[in-house]
Amino acid sequence: MPNAVPPSAMRRDVRSRIERAGLPPHHRVHWSDARKADVVKAVRDQLITFDEARWNYLLSRSEFESWQRQFAKETDRHRELELG
């Protein structure tokens, strides 16, 4: 594959996108609700892929999905308050 991107270049690209999105650089952080929501938003907005989030933050699929559910509930509550 002559046009393949070297793994080190791909890691730099992922790290660069994580930094631009304002996300924590690695998994060794306190996972506040706000940080979890930021990761979910970054994946939803396609700033990083789900696999990149899993790799960088050592997340299982079920853990990430629980974050998505939590974030969706919070978003629904905010909408209700705005309309309320």
PDB file of N, CA, C and O in Angstrom:
ATOM      1  N   MET A   1       0.828  -1.197   0.000  1.00  0.00           N
ATOM      2  CA  MET A   1       0.000   0.000   0.000  1.00  0.00           C
ATOM      3  C   MET A   1       0.868   1.255   0.000  1.00  0.00           C
ATOM      4  O   MET A   1       1.213   1.764   1.058  1.00  0.00           O
ATOM      5  N   PRO A   2       1.223   1.774  -1.120  1.00  0.00           N
ATOM      6  CA  PRO A   2       2.107   2.926  -1.167  1.00  0.00           C
ATOM      7  C   PRO A   2       1.476   4.201  -0.615  1.00  0.00           C
ATOM      8  O   PRO A   2       2.179   5.074  -0.155  1.00  0.00           O
ATOM      9  N   ASN A   3       0.157   4.328  -0.632  1.00  0.00           N
ATOM     10  CA  ASN A   3      -0.495   5.541  -0.150  1.00  0.00           C
ATOM     11  C   ASN A   3      -0.985   5.418   1.286  1.00  0.00           C
ATOM     12  O   ASN A   3      -1.674   6.285   1.781  1.00  0.00           O
ATOM     13  N   ALA A   4      -0.659   4.348   1.983  1.00  0.00           N
ATOM     14  CA  ALA A   4      -1.110   4.147   3.359  1.00  0.00           C
ATOM     15  C   ALA A   4      -0.443   5.174   4.273  1.00  0.00           C
ATOM     16  O   ALA A   4       0.735   5.512   4.114  1.00  0.00           O
ATOM     17  N   VAL A   5      -1.215   5.656   5.233  1.00  0.00           N
ATOM     18  CA  VAL A   5      -0.693   6.617   6.204  1.00  0.00           C
ATOM     19  C   VAL A   5      -0.010   5.832   7.314  1.00  0.00           C
ATOM     20  O   VAL A   5      -0.594   4.895   7.858  1.00  0.00           O
ATOM     21  N   PRO A   6       1.221   6.187   7.676  1.00  0.00           N
ATOM     22  CA  PRO A   6       1.903   5.475   8.758  1.00  0.00           C
ATOM     23  C   PRO A   6       1.124   5.617  10.064  1.00  0.00           C
ATOM     24  O   PRO A   6       0.510   6.658  10.314  1.00  0.00           O
ATOM     25  N   PRO A   7       1.135   4.569  10.918  1.00  0.00           N
ATOM     26  CA  PRO A   7       0.394   4.635  12.184  1.00  0.00           C
ATOM     27  C   PRO A   7       0.746   5.843  13.035  1.00  0.00           C
ATOM     28  O   PRO A   7      -0.124   6.449  13.654  1.00  0.00           O
ATOM     29  N   SER A   8       2.012   6.230  13.069  1.00  0.00           N
ATOM     30  CA  SER A   8       2.398   7.387  13.884  1.00  0.00           C
ATOM     31  C   SER A   8       1.750   8.665  13.363  1.00  0.00           C
ATOM     32  O   SER A   8       1.340   9.526  14.144  1.00  0.00           O
ATOM     33  N   ALA A   9       1.614   8.797  12.053  1.00  0.00           N
ATOM     34  CA  ALA A   9       0.959   9.974  11.485  1.00  0.00           C
ATOM     35  C   ALA A   9      -0.529   9.978  11.810  1.00  0.00           C
ATOM     36  O   ALA A   9      -1.109  11.023  12.079  1.00  0.00           O
ATOM     37  N   MET A  10      -1.142   8.783  11.807  1.00  0.00           N
ATOM     38  CA  MET A  10      -2.565   8.704  12.153  1.00  0.00           C
ATOM     39  C   MET A  10      -2.775   9.087  13.610  1.00  0.00           C
ATOM     40  O   MET A  10      -3.716   9.795  13.932  1.00  0.00           O
ATOM     41  N   ARG A  11      -1.892   8.642  14.496  1.00  0.00           N
ATOM     42  CA  ARG A  11      -2.022   9.002  15.920  1.00  0.00           C
ATOM     43  C   ARG A  11      -1.879  10.497  16.109  1.00  0.00           C
ATOM     44  O   ARG A  11      -2.610  11.099  16.886  1.00  0.00           O
ATOM     45  N   ARG A  12      -0.949  11.113  15.393  1.00  0.00           N
ATOM     46  CA  ARG A  12      -0.781  12.569  15.494  1.00  0.00           C
ATOM     47  C   ARG A  12      -2.036  13.283  15.019  1.00  0.00           C
ATOM     48  O   ARG A  12      -2.459  14.272  15.623  1.00  0.00           O
ATOM     49  N   ASP A  13      -2.644  12.775  13.939  1.00  0.00           N
ATOM     50  CA  ASP A  13      -3.867  13.378  13.416  1.00  0.00           C
ATOM     51  C   ASP A  13      -4.998  13.275  14.441  1.00  0.00           C
ATOM     52  O   ASP A  13      -5.701  14.245  14.683  1.00  0.00           O
ATOM     53  N   VAL A  14      -5.145  12.104  15.046  1.00  0.00           N
ATOM     54  CA  VAL A  14      -6.198  11.916  16.054  1.00  0.00           C
ATOM     55  C   VAL A  14      -5.945  12.839  17.241  1.00  0.00           C
ATOM     56  O   VAL A  14      -6.850  13.527  17.706  1.00  0.00           O
ATOM     57  N   ARG A  15      -4.722  12.866  17.725  1.00  0.00           N
ATOM     58  CA  ARG A  15      -4.385  13.739  18.863  1.00  0.00           C
ATOM     59  C   ARG A  15      -4.657  15.210  18.525  1.00  0.00           C
ATOM     60  O   ARG A  15      -5.149  15.958  19.361  1.00  0.00           O
ATOM     61  N   SER A  16      -4.354  15.602  17.305  1.00  0.00           N
ATOM     62  CA  SER A  16      -4.596  16.978  16.884  1.00  0.00           C
ATOM     63  C   SER A  16      -6.089  17.302  16.902  1.00  0.00           C
ATOM     64  O   SER A  16      -6.501  18.361  17.384  1.00  0.00           O
ATOM     65  N   ARG A  17      -6.915  16.375  16.391  1.00  0.00           N
ATOM     66  CA  ARG A  17      -8.360  16.606  16.389  1.00  0.00           C
ATOM     67  C   ARG A  17      -8.927  16.604  17.797  1.00  0.00           C
ATOM     68  O   ARG A  17      -9.816  17.400  18.112  1.00  0.00           O
ATOM     69  N   ILE A  18      -8.391  15.752  18.669  1.00  0.00           N
ATOM     70  CA  ILE A  18      -8.824  15.726  20.066  1.00  0.00           C
ATOM     71  C   ILE A  18      -8.498  17.058  20.725  1.00  0.00           C
ATOM     72  O   ILE A  18      -9.320  17.638  21.435  1.00  0.00           O
ATOM     73  N   GLU A  19      -7.309  17.556  20.475  1.00  0.00           N
ATOM     74  CA  GLU A  19      -6.895  18.837  21.047  1.00  0.00           C
ATOM     75  C   GLU A  19      -7.776  19.978  20.541  1.00  0.00           C
ATOM     76  O   GLU A  19      -8.229  20.815  21.314  1.00  0.00           O
ATOM     77  N   ARG A  20      -8.047  20.006  19.237  1.00  0.00           N
ATOM     78  CA  ARG A  20      -8.891  21.065  18.659  1.00  0.00           C
ATOM     79  C   ARG A  20     -10.305  21.023  19.218  1.00  0.00           C
ATOM     80  O   ARG A  20     -10.953  22.057  19.347  1.00  0.00           O
ATOM     81  N   ALA A  21     -10.791  19.818  19.554  1.00  0.00           N
ATOM     82  CA  ALA A  21     -12.141  19.667  20.105  1.00  0.00           C
ATOM     83  C   ALA A  21     -12.179  20.029  21.593  1.00  0.00           C
ATOM     84  O   ALA A  21     -13.262  20.070  22.187  1.00  0.00           O
ATOM     85  N   GLY A  22     -11.015  20.279  22.201  1.00  0.00           N
ATOM     86  CA  GLY A  22     -10.971  20.636  23.606  1.00  0.00           C
ATOM     87  C   GLY A  22     -11.183  19.450  24.540  1.00  0.00           C
ATOM     88  O   GLY A  22     -11.576  19.629  25.689  1.00  0.00           O
ATOM     89  N   LEU A  23     -10.892  18.246  24.042  1.00  0.00           N
ATOM     90  CA  LEU A  23     -11.083  17.040  24.838  1.00  0.00           C
ATOM     91  C   LEU A  23      -9.835  16.722  25.651  1.00  0.00           C
ATOM     92  O   LEU A  23      -8.737  17.170  25.304  1.00  0.00           O
ATOM     93  N   PRO A  24      -9.986  15.934  26.720  1.00  0.00           N
ATOM     94  CA  PRO A  24      -8.801  15.529  27.480  1.00  0.00           C
ATOM     95  C   PRO A  24      -7.834  14.751  26.585  1.00  0.00           C
ATOM     96  O   PRO A  24      -8.269  14.025  25.683  1.00  0.00           O
ATOM     97  N   PRO A  25      -6.541  14.864  26.812  1.00  0.00           N
ATOM     98  CA  PRO A  25      -5.564  14.221  25.947  1.00  0.00           C
ATOM     99  C   PRO A  25      -5.519  12.697  26.083  1.00  0.00           C
ATOM    100  O   PRO A  25      -5.046  12.021  25.180  1.00  0.00           O
ATOM    101  N   HIS A  26      -5.974  12.156  27.198  1.00  0.00           N
ATOM    102  CA  HIS A  26      -5.916  10.707  27.418  1.00  0.00           C
ATOM    103  C   HIS A  26      -6.955  10.304  28.450  1.00  0.00           C
ATOM    104  O   HIS A  26      -7.714  11.140  28.937  1.00  0.00           O
ATOM    105  N   HIS A  27      -6.969   9.015  28.789  1.00  0.00           N
ATOM    106  CA  HIS A  27      -7.983   8.463  29.672  1.00  0.00           C
ATOM    107  C   HIS A  27      -7.733   8.741  31.151  1.00  0.00           C
ATOM    108  O   HIS A  27      -8.617   8.533  31.969  1.00  0.00           O
ATOM    109  N   ARG A  28      -6.584   9.216  31.526  1.00  0.00           N
ATOM    110  CA  ARG A  28      -6.245   9.398  32.942  1.00  0.00           C
ATOM    111  C   ARG A  28      -6.732  10.755  33.457  1.00  0.00           C
ATOM    112  O   ARG A  28      -5.936  11.606  33.851  1.00  0.00           O
ATOM    113  N   VAL A  29      -8.028  10.940  33.444  1.00  0.00           N
ATOM    114  CA  VAL A  29      -8.647  12.165  33.952  1.00  0.00           C
ATOM    115  C   VAL A  29      -9.856  11.786  34.798  1.00  0.00           C
ATOM    116  O   VAL A  29     -10.357  10.667  34.726  1.00  0.00           O
ATOM    117  N   HIS A  30     -10.322  12.727  35.589  1.00  0.00           N
ATOM    118  CA  HIS A  30     -11.592  12.525  36.297  1.00  0.00           C
ATOM    119  C   HIS A  30     -12.699  12.720  35.266  1.00  0.00           C
ATOM    120  O   HIS A  30     -12.770  13.762  34.612  1.00  0.00           O
ATOM    121  N   TRP A  31     -13.566  11.719  35.102  1.00  0.00           N
ATOM    122  CA  TRP A  31     -14.607  11.788  34.083  1.00  0.00           C
ATOM    123  C   TRP A  31     -15.861  12.448  34.642  1.00  0.00           C
ATOM    124  O   TRP A  31     -16.801  11.794  35.058  1.00  0.00           O
ATOM    125  N   SER A  32     -15.853  13.758  34.652  1.00  0.00           N
ATOM    126  CA  SER A  32     -17.038  14.507  35.063  1.00  0.00           C
ATOM    127  C   SER A  32     -18.116  14.346  33.994  1.00  0.00           C
ATOM    128  O   SER A  32     -17.833  13.943  32.857  1.00  0.00           O
ATOM    129  N   ASP A  33     -19.339  14.668  34.368  1.00  0.00           N
ATOM    130  CA  ASP A  33     -20.422  14.593  33.391  1.00  0.00           C
ATOM    131  C   ASP A  33     -20.146  15.493  32.186  1.00  0.00           C
ATOM    132  O   ASP A  33     -20.451  15.138  31.051  1.00  0.00           O
ATOM    133  N   ALA A  34     -19.547  16.647  32.442  1.00  0.00           N
ATOM    134  CA  ALA A  34     -19.259  17.582  31.342  1.00  0.00           C
ATOM    135  C   ALA A  34     -18.236  16.987  30.371  1.00  0.00           C
ATOM    136  O   ALA A  34     -18.391  17.104  29.148  1.00  0.00           O
ATOM    137  N   ARG A  35     -17.208  16.322  30.896  1.00  0.00           N
ATOM    138  CA  ARG A  35     -16.203  15.706  30.014  1.00  0.00           C
ATOM    139  C   ARG A  35     -16.804  14.563  29.210  1.00  0.00           C
ATOM    140  O   ARG A  35     -16.506  14.391  28.036  1.00  0.00           O
ATOM    141  N   LYS A  36     -17.647  13.766  29.865  1.00  0.00           N
ATOM    142  CA  LYS A  36     -18.315  12.677  29.150  1.00  0.00           C
ATOM    143  C   LYS A  36     -19.161  13.239  28.014  1.00  0.00           C
ATOM    144  O   LYS A  36     -19.130  12.745  26.893  1.00  0.00           O
ATOM    145  N   ALA A  37     -19.914  14.298  28.314  1.00  0.00           N
ATOM    146  CA  ALA A  37     -20.763  14.922  27.295  1.00  0.00           C
ATOM    147  C   ALA A  37     -19.914  15.475  26.157  1.00  0.00           C
ATOM    148  O   ALA A  37     -20.304  15.371  24.988  1.00  0.00           O
ATOM    149  N   ASP A  38     -18.752  16.030  26.475  1.00  0.00           N
ATOM    150  CA  ASP A  38     -17.866  16.566  25.429  1.00  0.00           C
ATOM    151  C   ASP A  38     -17.403  15.465  24.473  1.00  0.00           C
ATOM    152  O   ASP A  38     -17.342  15.674  23.265  1.00  0.00           O
ATOM    153  N   VAL A  39     -17.082  14.296  25.014  1.00  0.00           N
ATOM    154  CA  VAL A  39     -16.641  13.183  24.165  1.00  0.00           C
ATOM    155  C   VAL A  39     -17.800  12.711  23.298  1.00  0.00           C
ATOM    156  O   VAL A  39     -17.645  12.484  22.094  1.00  0.00           O
ATOM    157  N   VAL A  40     -18.995  12.578  23.896  1.00  0.00           N
ATOM    158  CA  VAL A  40     -20.176  12.156  23.131  1.00  0.00           C
ATOM    159  C   VAL A  40     -20.458  13.156  22.012  1.00  0.00           C
ATOM    160  O   VAL A  40     -20.699  12.769  20.866  1.00  0.00           O
ATOM    161  N   LYS A  41     -20.389  14.444  22.324  1.00  0.00           N
ATOM    162  CA  LYS A  41     -20.625  15.477  21.300  1.00  0.00           C
ATOM    163  C   LYS A  41     -19.577  15.415  20.197  1.00  0.00           C
ATOM    164  O   LYS A  41     -19.899  15.581  19.029  1.00  0.00           O
ATOM    165  N   ALA A  42     -18.317  15.194  20.574  1.00  0.00           N
ATOM    166  CA  ALA A  42     -17.242  15.133  19.572  1.00  0.00           C
ATOM    167  C   ALA A  42     -17.463  13.972  18.607  1.00  0.00           C
ATOM    168  O   ALA A  42     -17.254  14.125  17.400  1.00  0.00           O
ATOM    169  N   VAL A  43     -17.915  12.836  19.119  1.00  0.00           N
ATOM    170  CA  VAL A  43     -18.196  11.698  18.239  1.00  0.00           C
ATOM    171  C   VAL A  43     -19.424  12.000  17.393  1.00  0.00           C
ATOM    172  O   VAL A  43     -19.427  11.773  16.181  1.00  0.00           O
ATOM    173  N   ARG A  44     -20.464  12.536  18.017  1.00  0.00           N
ATOM    174  CA  ARG A  44     -21.694  12.857  17.285  1.00  0.00           C
ATOM    175  C   ARG A  44     -21.427  13.870  16.171  1.00  0.00           C
ATOM    176  O   ARG A  44     -21.949  13.753  15.064  1.00  0.00           O
ATOM    177  N   ASP A  45     -20.595  14.862  16.458  1.00  0.00           N
ATOM    178  CA  ASP A  45     -20.285  15.910  15.478  1.00  0.00           C
ATOM    179  C   ASP A  45     -19.161  15.506  14.520  1.00  0.00           C
ATOM    180  O   ASP A  45     -18.688  16.311  13.735  1.00  0.00           O
ATOM    181  N   GLN A  46     -18.709  14.258  14.634  1.00  0.00           N
ATOM    182  CA  GLN A  46     -17.688  13.664  13.759  1.00  0.00           C
ATOM    183  C   GLN A  46     -16.335  14.376  13.841  1.00  0.00           C
ATOM    184  O   GLN A  46     -15.585  14.422  12.873  1.00  0.00           O
ATOM    185  N   LEU A  47     -16.024  14.930  15.034  1.00  0.00           N
ATOM    186  CA  LEU A  47     -14.689  15.490  15.234  1.00  0.00           C
ATOM    187  C   LEU A  47     -13.693  14.358  15.446  1.00  0.00           C
ATOM    188  O   LEU A  47     -12.523  14.472  15.065  1.00  0.00           O
ATOM    189  N   ILE A  48     -14.152  13.293  16.100  1.00  0.00           N
ATOM    190  CA  ILE A  48     -13.391  12.059  16.229  1.00  0.00           C
ATOM    191  C   ILE A  48     -14.362  10.907  15.997  1.00  0.00           C
ATOM    192  O   ILE A  48     -15.573  11.079  16.121  1.00  0.00           O
ATOM    193  N   THR A  49     -13.829   9.746  15.670  1.00  0.00           N
ATOM    194  CA  THR A  49     -14.698   8.590  15.468  1.00  0.00           C
ATOM    195  C   THR A  49     -14.909   7.877  16.801  1.00  0.00           C
ATOM    196  O   THR A  49     -14.154   8.078  17.766  1.00  0.00           O
ATOM    197  N   PHE A  50     -15.915   7.006  16.820  1.00  0.00           N
ATOM    198  CA  PHE A  50     -16.156   6.194  17.999  1.00  0.00           C
ATOM    199  C   PHE A  50     -14.919   5.352  18.319  1.00  0.00           C
ATOM    200  O   PHE A  50     -14.498   5.270  19.475  1.00  0.00           O
ATOM    201  N   ASP A  51     -14.321   4.743  17.305  1.00  0.00           N
ATOM    202  CA  ASP A  51     -13.130   3.923  17.534  1.00  0.00           C
ATOM    203  C   ASP A  51     -11.968   4.750  18.082  1.00  0.00           C
ATOM    204  O   ASP A  51     -11.209   4.279  18.931  1.00  0.00           O
ATOM    205  N   GLU A  52     -11.826   5.975  17.620  1.00  0.00           N
ATOM    206  CA  GLU A  52     -10.770   6.841  18.152  1.00  0.00           C
ATOM    207  C   GLU A  52     -11.038   7.170  19.612  1.00  0.00           C
ATOM    208  O   GLU A  52     -10.114   7.200  20.429  1.00  0.00           O
ATOM    209  N   ALA A  53     -12.285   7.421  19.956  1.00  0.00           N
ATOM    210  CA  ALA A  53     -12.643   7.689  21.353  1.00  0.00           C
ATOM    211  C   ALA A  53     -12.367   6.458  22.211  1.00  0.00           C
ATOM    212  O   ALA A  53     -11.807   6.565  23.311  1.00  0.00           O
ATOM    213  N   ARG A  54     -12.750   5.285  21.706  1.00  0.00           N
ATOM    214  CA  ARG A  54     -12.515   4.039  22.451  1.00  0.00           C
ATOM    215  C   ARG A  54     -11.030   3.826  22.689  1.00  0.00           C
ATOM    216  O   ARG A  54     -10.603   3.475  23.783  1.00  0.00           O
ATOM    217  N   TRP A  55     -10.240   4.014  21.652  1.00  0.00           N
ATOM    218  CA  TRP A  55      -8.801   3.794  21.744  1.00  0.00           C
ATOM    219  C   TRP A  55      -8.149   4.795  22.696  1.00  0.00           C
ATOM    220  O   TRP A  55      -7.368   4.431  23.565  1.00  0.00           O
ATOM    221  N   ASN A  56      -8.484   6.057  22.543  1.00  0.00           N
ATOM    222  CA  ASN A  56      -7.825   7.102  23.323  1.00  0.00           C
ATOM    223  C   ASN A  56      -8.250   7.089  24.791  1.00  0.00           C
ATOM    224  O   ASN A  56      -7.443   7.370  25.669  1.00  0.00           O
ATOM    225  N   TYR A  57      -9.520   6.778  25.044  1.00  0.00           N
ATOM    226  CA  TYR A  57     -10.044   6.856  26.405  1.00  0.00           C
ATOM    227  C   TYR A  57     -10.310   5.496  27.032  1.00  0.00           C
ATOM    228  O   TYR A  57     -10.883   5.409  28.118  1.00  0.00           O
ATOM    229  N   LEU A  58      -9.907   4.419  26.350  1.00  0.00           N
ATOM    230  CA  LEU A  58     -10.063   3.054  26.867  1.00  0.00           C
ATOM    231  C   LEU A  58     -11.507   2.770  27.268  1.00  0.00           C
ATOM    232  O   LEU A  58     -11.793   2.302  28.366  1.00  0.00           O
ATOM    233  N   LEU A  59     -12.433   3.074  26.366  1.00  0.00           N
ATOM    234  CA  LEU A  59     -13.859   2.904  26.629  1.00  0.00           C
ATOM    235  C   LEU A  59     -14.377   1.614  26.013  1.00  0.00           C
ATOM    236  O   LEU A  59     -13.996   1.259  24.904  1.00  0.00           O
ATOM    237  N   SER A  60     -15.278   0.978  26.707  1.00  0.00           N
ATOM    238  CA  SER A  60     -16.008  -0.133  26.102  1.00  0.00           C
ATOM    239  C   SER A  60     -17.196   0.458  25.345  1.00  0.00           C
ATOM    240  O   SER A  60     -17.601   1.607  25.593  1.00  0.00           O
ATOM    241  N   ARG A  61     -17.743  -0.312  24.457  1.00  0.00           N
ATOM    242  CA  ARG A  61     -18.929   0.140  23.726  1.00  0.00           C
ATOM    243  C   ARG A  61     -20.063   0.434  24.700  1.00  0.00           C
ATOM    244  O   ARG A  61     -20.727   1.453  24.600  1.00  0.00           O
ATOM    245  N   SER A  62     -20.260  -0.449  25.687  1.00  0.00           N
ATOM    246  CA  SER A  62     -21.372  -0.253  26.632  1.00  0.00           C
ATOM    247  C   SER A  62     -21.164   0.997  27.491  1.00  0.00           C
ATOM    248  O   SER A  62     -22.125   1.702  27.805  1.00  0.00           O
ATOM    249  N   GLU A  63     -19.915   1.285  27.854  1.00  0.00           N
ATOM    250  CA  GLU A  63     -19.652   2.500  28.638  1.00  0.00           C
ATOM    251  C   GLU A  63     -19.973   3.745  27.818  1.00  0.00           C
ATOM    252  O   GLU A  63     -20.637   4.672  28.291  1.00  0.00           O
ATOM    253  N   PHE A  64     -19.515   3.767  26.565  1.00  0.00           N
ATOM    254  CA  PHE A  64     -19.799   4.921  25.719  1.00  0.00           C
ATOM    255  C   PHE A  64     -21.306   5.079  25.510  1.00  0.00           C
ATOM    256  O   PHE A  64     -21.834   6.190  25.561  1.00  0.00           O
ATOM    257  N   GLU A  65     -22.002   3.972  25.278  1.00  0.00           N
ATOM    258  CA  GLU A  65     -23.454   4.034  25.085  1.00  0.00           C
ATOM    259  C   GLU A  65     -24.163   4.542  26.336  1.00  0.00           C
ATOM    260  O   GLU A  65     -25.160   5.266  26.234  1.00  0.00           O
ATOM    261  N   SER A  66     -23.656   4.201  27.513  1.00  0.00           N
ATOM    262  CA  SER A  66     -24.258   4.735  28.745  1.00  0.00           C
ATOM    263  C   SER A  66     -24.049   6.243  28.825  1.00  0.00           C
ATOM    264  O   SER A  66     -24.927   6.981  29.266  1.00  0.00           O
ATOM    265  N   TRP A  67     -22.891   6.719  28.366  1.00  0.00           N
ATOM    266  CA  TRP A  67     -22.654   8.163  28.306  1.00  0.00           C
ATOM    267  C   TRP A  67     -23.632   8.823  27.336  1.00  0.00           C
ATOM    268  O   TRP A  67     -24.167   9.894  27.622  1.00  0.00           O
ATOM    269  N   GLN A  68     -23.854   8.172  26.195  1.00  0.00           N
ATOM    270  CA  GLN A  68     -24.805   8.720  25.222  1.00  0.00           C
ATOM    271  C   GLN A  68     -26.203   8.834  25.827  1.00  0.00           C
ATOM    272  O   GLN A  68     -26.874   9.844  25.645  1.00  0.00           O
ATOM    273  N   ARG A  69     -26.641   7.789  26.519  1.00  0.00           N
ATOM    274  CA  ARG A  69     -27.971   7.820  27.146  1.00  0.00           C
ATOM    275  C   ARG A  69     -28.058   8.927  28.186  1.00  0.00           C
ATOM    276  O   ARG A  69     -29.039   9.648  28.255  1.00  0.00           O
ATOM    277  N   GLN A  70     -27.019   9.044  29.005  1.00  0.00           N
ATOM    278  CA  GLN A  70     -26.987  10.081  30.029  1.00  0.00           C
ATOM    279  C   GLN A  70     -27.064  11.466  29.380  1.00  0.00           C
ATOM    280  O   GLN A  70     -27.830  12.327  29.827  1.00  0.00           O
ATOM    281  N   PHE A  71     -26.289  11.676  28.338  1.00  0.00           N
ATOM    282  CA  PHE A  71     -26.274  12.966  27.661  1.00  0.00           C
ATOM    283  C   PHE A  71     -27.623  13.257  27.005  1.00  0.00           C
ATOM    284  O   PHE A  71     -28.121  14.375  27.054  1.00  0.00           O
ATOM    285  N   ALA A  72     -28.251  12.233  26.417  1.00  0.00           N
ATOM    286  CA  ALA A  72     -29.559  12.412  25.777  1.00  0.00           C
ATOM    287  C   ALA A  72     -30.604  12.817  26.806  1.00  0.00           C
ATOM    288  O   ALA A  72     -31.432  13.702  26.550  1.00  0.00           O
ATOM    289  N   LYS A  73     -30.576  12.209  27.996  1.00  0.00           N
ATOM    290  CA  LYS A  73     -31.529  12.566  29.051  1.00  0.00           C
ATOM    291  C   LYS A  73     -31.330  14.010  29.490  1.00  0.00           C
ATOM    292  O   LYS A  73     -32.296  14.744  29.687  1.00  0.00           O
ATOM    293  N   GLU A  74     -30.071  14.418  29.652  1.00  0.00           N
ATOM    294  CA  GLU A  74     -29.784  15.793  30.057  1.00  0.00           C
ATOM    295  C   GLU A  74     -30.238  16.782  28.986  1.00  0.00           C
ATOM    296  O   GLU A  74     -30.779  17.836  29.304  1.00  0.00           O
ATOM    297  N   THR A  75     -30.024  16.443  27.724  1.00  0.00           N
ATOM    298  CA  THR A  75     -30.450  17.311  26.630  1.00  0.00           C
ATOM    299  C   THR A  75     -31.970  17.446  26.623  1.00  0.00           C
ATOM    300  O   THR A  75     -32.500  18.545  26.454  1.00  0.00           O
ATOM    301  N   ASP A  76     -32.677  16.336  26.825  1.00  0.00           N
ATOM    302  CA  ASP A  76     -34.143  16.368  26.876  1.00  0.00           C
ATOM    303  C   ASP A  76     -34.631  17.251  28.020  1.00  0.00           C
ATOM    304  O   ASP A  76     -35.574  18.027  27.865  1.00  0.00           O
ATOM    305  N   ARG A  77     -33.973  17.150  29.182  1.00  0.00           N
ATOM    306  CA  ARG A  77     -34.366  17.987  30.336  1.00  0.00           C
ATOM    307  C   ARG A  77     -34.175  19.465  30.028  1.00  0.00           C
ATOM    308  O   ARG A  77     -35.017  20.291  30.356  1.00  0.00           O
ATOM    309  N   HIS A  78     -33.061  19.812  29.383  1.00  0.00           N
ATOM    310  CA  HIS A  78     -32.802  21.215  29.036  1.00  0.00           C
ATOM    311  C   HIS A  78     -33.848  21.735  28.071  1.00  0.00           C
ATOM    312  O   HIS A  78     -34.309  22.869  28.190  1.00  0.00           O
ATOM    313  N   ARG A  79     -34.241  20.927  27.099  1.00  0.00           N
ATOM    314  CA  ARG A  79     -35.272  21.334  26.141  1.00  0.00           C
ATOM    315  C   ARG A  79     -36.600  21.571  26.849  1.00  0.00           C
ATOM    316  O   ARG A  79     -37.308  22.526  26.553  1.00  0.00           O
ATOM    317  N   GLU A  80     -36.949  20.677  27.784  1.00  0.00           N
ATOM    318  CA  GLU A  80     -38.193  20.830  28.518  1.00  0.00           C
ATOM    319  C   GLU A  80     -38.190  22.140  29.321  1.00  0.00           C
ATOM    320  O   GLU A  80     -39.201  22.841  29.373  1.00  0.00           O
ATOM    321  N   LEU A  81     -37.059  22.463  29.934  1.00  0.00           N
ATOM    322  CA  LEU A  81     -36.962  23.695  30.712  1.00  0.00           C
ATOM    323  C   LEU A  81     -37.094  24.918  29.815  1.00  0.00           C
ATOM    324  O   LEU A  81     -37.706  25.919  30.193  1.00  0.00           O
ATOM    325  N   GLU A  82     -36.490  24.854  28.629  1.00  0.00           N
ATOM    326  CA  GLU A  82     -36.576  25.969  27.683  1.00  0.00           C
ATOM    327  C   GLU A  82     -38.010  26.194  27.194  1.00  0.00           C
ATOM    328  O   GLU A  82     -38.435  27.317  26.984  1.00  0.00           O
ATOM    329  N   LEU A  83     -38.731  25.097  26.993  1.00  0.00           N
ATOM    330  CA  LEU A  83     -40.097  25.182  26.499  1.00  0.00           C
ATOM    331  C   LEU A  83     -41.103  25.465  27.618  1.00  0.00           C
ATOM    332  O   LEU A  83     -42.180  25.990  27.346  1.00  0.00           O
ATOM    333  N   GLY A  84     -40.703  25.086  28.827  1.00  0.00           N
ATOM    334  CA  GLY A  84     -41.574  25.065  29.979  1.00  0.00           C
ATOM    335  C   GLY A  84     -42.205  26.272  30.429  1.00  0.00           C
ATOM    336  O   GLY A  84     -43.217  26.525  30.841  1.00  0.00           O
TER     337      GLY A  84
END
